[in-house]
Amino acid sequence: MSETATTTLYERLGKRPGIEAIARDIFHNHSTNPIVKNRYVNSDPENVVRLVTEMCCAGFGGPETYTGRDMITTHTGMNINEVEFVAVCDDVLAALDKNSVGQKEKDEVLCILYSLKSQIVHL
């Protein structure tokens, strides 16, 4: 078996330190992206990075526990549209590129993002 068949996405992304670096770059990308930056104006960057890190670590096979709200509760009332969703996905992919993440891992993350779309868009 290849390494990618036996290791979790969590491990392949560098465990918590690697995922936290990616989460910081995602927040930076979101807060400077003209399409979505207004959504982050009143956010606490450290709290957002912590929650995104926890969620990704837990969701990618790590031992961390996610302490935030579920996706539907978080996004209900925000009325996020398709353009914003794609912009956020693009920001995530840019952060993965900046952190030299491989194509297989980028594809896995993108699949996970799209699997959450119904819990984010038009709520």
mmCIF file of C-alpha atoms in Angstrom:
data_model
loop_
_atom_site.group_PDB
_atom_site.id
_atom_site.type_symbol
_atom_site.label_atom_id
_atom_site.label_comp_id
_atom_site.label_asym_id
_atom_site.label_seq_id
_atom_site.Cartn_x
_atom_site.Cartn_y
_atom_site.Cartn_z
ATOM 1 C CA MET A 1 0.000 0.000 0.000
ATOM 2 C CA SER A 2 1.149 3.529 -0.689
ATOM 3 C CA GLU A 3 1.714 6.037 2.081
ATOM 4 C CA THR A 4 -1.423 7.981 1.090
ATOM 5 C CA ALA A 5 -3.505 4.809 1.410
ATOM 6 C CA THR A 6 -2.378 4.231 4.990
ATOM 7 C CA THR A 7 -2.092 7.762 6.380
ATOM 8 C CA THR A 8 -4.896 10.140 7.206
ATOM 9 C CA LEU A 9 -5.389 13.488 5.517
ATOM 10 C CA TYR A 10 -4.561 14.946 8.947
ATOM 11 C CA GLU A 11 -1.125 13.319 8.856
ATOM 12 C CA ARG A 12 -0.476 14.203 5.216
ATOM 13 C CA LEU A 13 -1.238 17.889 5.897
ATOM 14 C CA GLY A 14 1.305 18.028 8.720
ATOM 15 C CA LYS A 15 -0.962 17.300 11.675
ATOM 16 C CA ARG A 16 -2.074 20.248 13.825
ATOM 17 C CA PRO A 17 0.897 22.563 13.028
ATOM 18 C CA GLY A 18 0.465 22.122 9.273
ATOM 19 C CA ILE A 19 -3.304 22.500 9.406
ATOM 20 C CA GLU A 20 -3.045 25.572 11.634
ATOM 21 C CA ALA A 21 -0.659 27.213 9.146
ATOM 22 C CA ILE A 22 -3.156 26.496 6.371
ATOM 23 C CA ALA A 23 -6.026 27.872 8.518
ATOM 24 C CA ARG A 24 -4.070 31.112 9.096
ATOM 25 C CA ASP A 25 -3.533 31.502 5.356
ATOM 26 C CA ILE A 26 -7.205 30.762 4.685
ATOM 27 C CA PHE A 27 -8.258 33.494 7.129
ATOM 28 C CA HIS A 28 -5.809 35.936 5.528
ATOM 29 C CA ASN A 29 -7.149 35.074 2.070
ATOM 30 C CA HIS A 30 -10.776 35.475 3.168
ATOM 31 C CA SER A 31 -10.104 38.785 4.933
ATOM 32 C CA THR A 32 -8.449 40.235 1.826
ATOM 33 C CA ASN A 33 -10.789 38.747 -0.794
ATOM 34 C CA PRO A 34 -13.127 41.508 -2.053
ATOM 35 C CA ILE A 35 -15.959 39.002 -2.518
ATOM 36 C CA VAL A 36 -16.065 37.805 1.117
ATOM 37 C CA LYS A 37 -13.884 40.107 3.220
ATOM 38 C CA ASN A 38 -16.862 42.028 4.659
ATOM 39 C CA ARG A 39 -18.048 38.782 6.264
ATOM 40 C CA TYR A 40 -14.853 38.752 8.373
ATOM 41 C CA VAL A 41 -14.624 42.414 9.437
ATOM 42 C CA ASN A 42 -15.963 41.794 12.943
ATOM 43 C CA SER A 43 -14.333 38.381 13.406
ATOM 44 C CA ASP A 44 -11.689 37.574 15.985
ATOM 45 C CA PRO A 45 -8.908 36.181 13.754
ATOM 46 C CA GLU A 46 -7.401 33.994 16.500
ATOM 47 C CA ASN A 47 -10.765 32.465 17.345
ATOM 48 C CA VAL A 48 -11.617 31.798 13.688
ATOM 49 C CA VAL A 49 -8.214 30.217 13.064
ATOM 50 C CA ARG A 50 -8.578 28.081 16.218
ATOM 51 C CA LEU A 51 -12.033 26.855 15.220
ATOM 52 C CA VAL A 52 -11.090 26.165 11.589
ATOM 53 C CA THR A 53 -7.985 24.325 12.804
ATOM 54 C CA GLU A 54 -10.024 22.221 15.249
ATOM 55 C CA MET A 55 -12.698 21.433 12.672
ATOM 56 C CA CYS A 56 -10.171 20.430 10.027
ATOM 57 C CA CYS A 57 -8.051 18.403 12.447
ATOM 58 C CA ALA A 58 -11.090 16.491 13.700
ATOM 59 C CA GLY A 59 -12.562 16.075 10.213
ATOM 60 C CA PHE A 60 -9.299 14.977 8.609
ATOM 61 C CA GLY A 61 -8.616 12.153 11.064
ATOM 62 C CA GLY A 62 -6.803 13.866 13.924
ATOM 63 C CA PRO A 63 -7.367 13.486 17.667
ATOM 64 C CA GLU A 64 -8.557 17.082 18.220
ATOM 65 C CA THR A 65 -12.116 17.834 19.301
ATOM 66 C CA TYR A 66 -14.073 20.526 17.467
ATOM 67 C CA THR A 67 -15.569 22.928 20.017
ATOM 68 C CA GLY A 68 -17.490 25.195 17.625
ATOM 69 C CA ARG A 69 -21.066 25.229 16.414
ATOM 70 C CA ASP A 70 -22.252 22.909 13.659
ATOM 71 C CA MET A 71 -22.177 24.221 10.093
ATOM 72 C CA ILE A 72 -25.933 24.795 9.754
ATOM 73 C CA THR A 73 -26.159 26.755 13.020
ATOM 74 C CA THR A 74 -23.109 28.812 12.071
ATOM 75 C CA HIS A 75 -24.328 29.720 8.583
ATOM 76 C CA THR A 76 -28.101 30.080 9.091
ATOM 77 C CA GLY A 77 -29.147 33.670 8.450
ATOM 78 C CA MET A 78 -25.947 34.558 6.591
ATOM 79 C CA ASN A 79 -27.537 33.891 3.174
ATOM 80 C CA ILE A 80 -24.181 32.976 1.618
ATOM 81 C CA ASN A 81 -24.510 32.779 -2.148
ATOM 82 C CA GLU A 82 -22.857 30.557 -4.764
ATOM 83 C CA VAL A 83 -20.298 33.214 -5.753
ATOM 84 C CA GLU A 84 -19.175 33.599 -2.141
ATOM 85 C CA PHE A 85 -18.950 29.826 -1.710
ATOM 86 C CA VAL A 86 -16.718 29.480 -4.779
ATOM 87 C CA ALA A 87 -14.591 32.431 -3.593
ATOM 88 C CA VAL A 88 -14.073 30.707 -0.236
ATOM 89 C CA CYS A 89 -13.135 27.450 -1.986
ATOM 90 C CA ASP A 90 -10.648 29.373 -4.146
ATOM 91 C CA ASP A 91 -9.171 30.951 -1.004
ATOM 92 C CA VAL A 92 -8.759 27.505 0.555
ATOM 93 C CA LEU A 93 -7.060 26.158 -2.566
ATOM 94 C CA ALA A 94 -4.700 29.165 -2.628
ATOM 95 C CA ALA A 95 -3.786 28.481 1.017
ATOM 96 C CA LEU A 96 -3.132 24.832 0.194
ATOM 97 C CA ASP A 97 -0.908 25.889 -2.716
ATOM 98 C CA LYS A 98 0.996 28.309 -0.484
ATOM 99 C CA ASN A 99 1.657 25.428 1.908
ATOM 100 C CA SER A 100 2.844 23.099 -0.898
ATOM 101 C CA VAL A 101 -0.017 20.639 -0.446
ATOM 102 C CA GLY A 102 -0.147 17.892 -3.067
ATOM 103 C CA GLN A 103 -2.864 17.559 -5.680
ATOM 104 C CA LYS A 104 -4.415 14.435 -4.122
ATOM 105 C CA GLU A 105 -4.813 16.235 -0.797
ATOM 106 C CA LYS A 106 -6.175 19.368 -2.493
ATOM 107 C CA ASP A 107 -8.747 17.197 -4.267
ATOM 108 C CA GLU A 108 -9.748 15.578 -0.970
ATOM 109 C CA VAL A 109 -10.163 18.956 0.748
ATOM 110 C CA LEU A 110 -12.203 20.309 -2.171
ATOM 111 C CA CYS A 111 -14.480 17.248 -2.046
ATOM 112 C CA ILE A 112 -14.987 17.812 1.680
ATOM 113 C CA LEU A 113 -15.802 21.498 1.100
ATOM 114 C CA TYR A 114 -18.356 20.654 -1.570
ATOM 115 C CA SER A 115 -19.905 17.975 0.656
ATOM 116 C CA LEU A 116 -20.649 20.784 3.149
ATOM 117 C CA LYS A 117 -22.146 23.165 0.580
ATOM 118 C CA SER A 118 -25.770 22.440 1.524
ATOM 119 C CA GLN A 119 -24.907 23.341 5.134
ATOM 120 C CA ILE A 120 -23.464 26.723 4.084
ATOM 121 C CA VAL A 121 -25.183 28.197 1.019
ATOM 122 C CA HIS A 122 -28.607 29.932 1.050
ATOM 123 C CA LEU A 123 -29.371 29.357 4.734
#
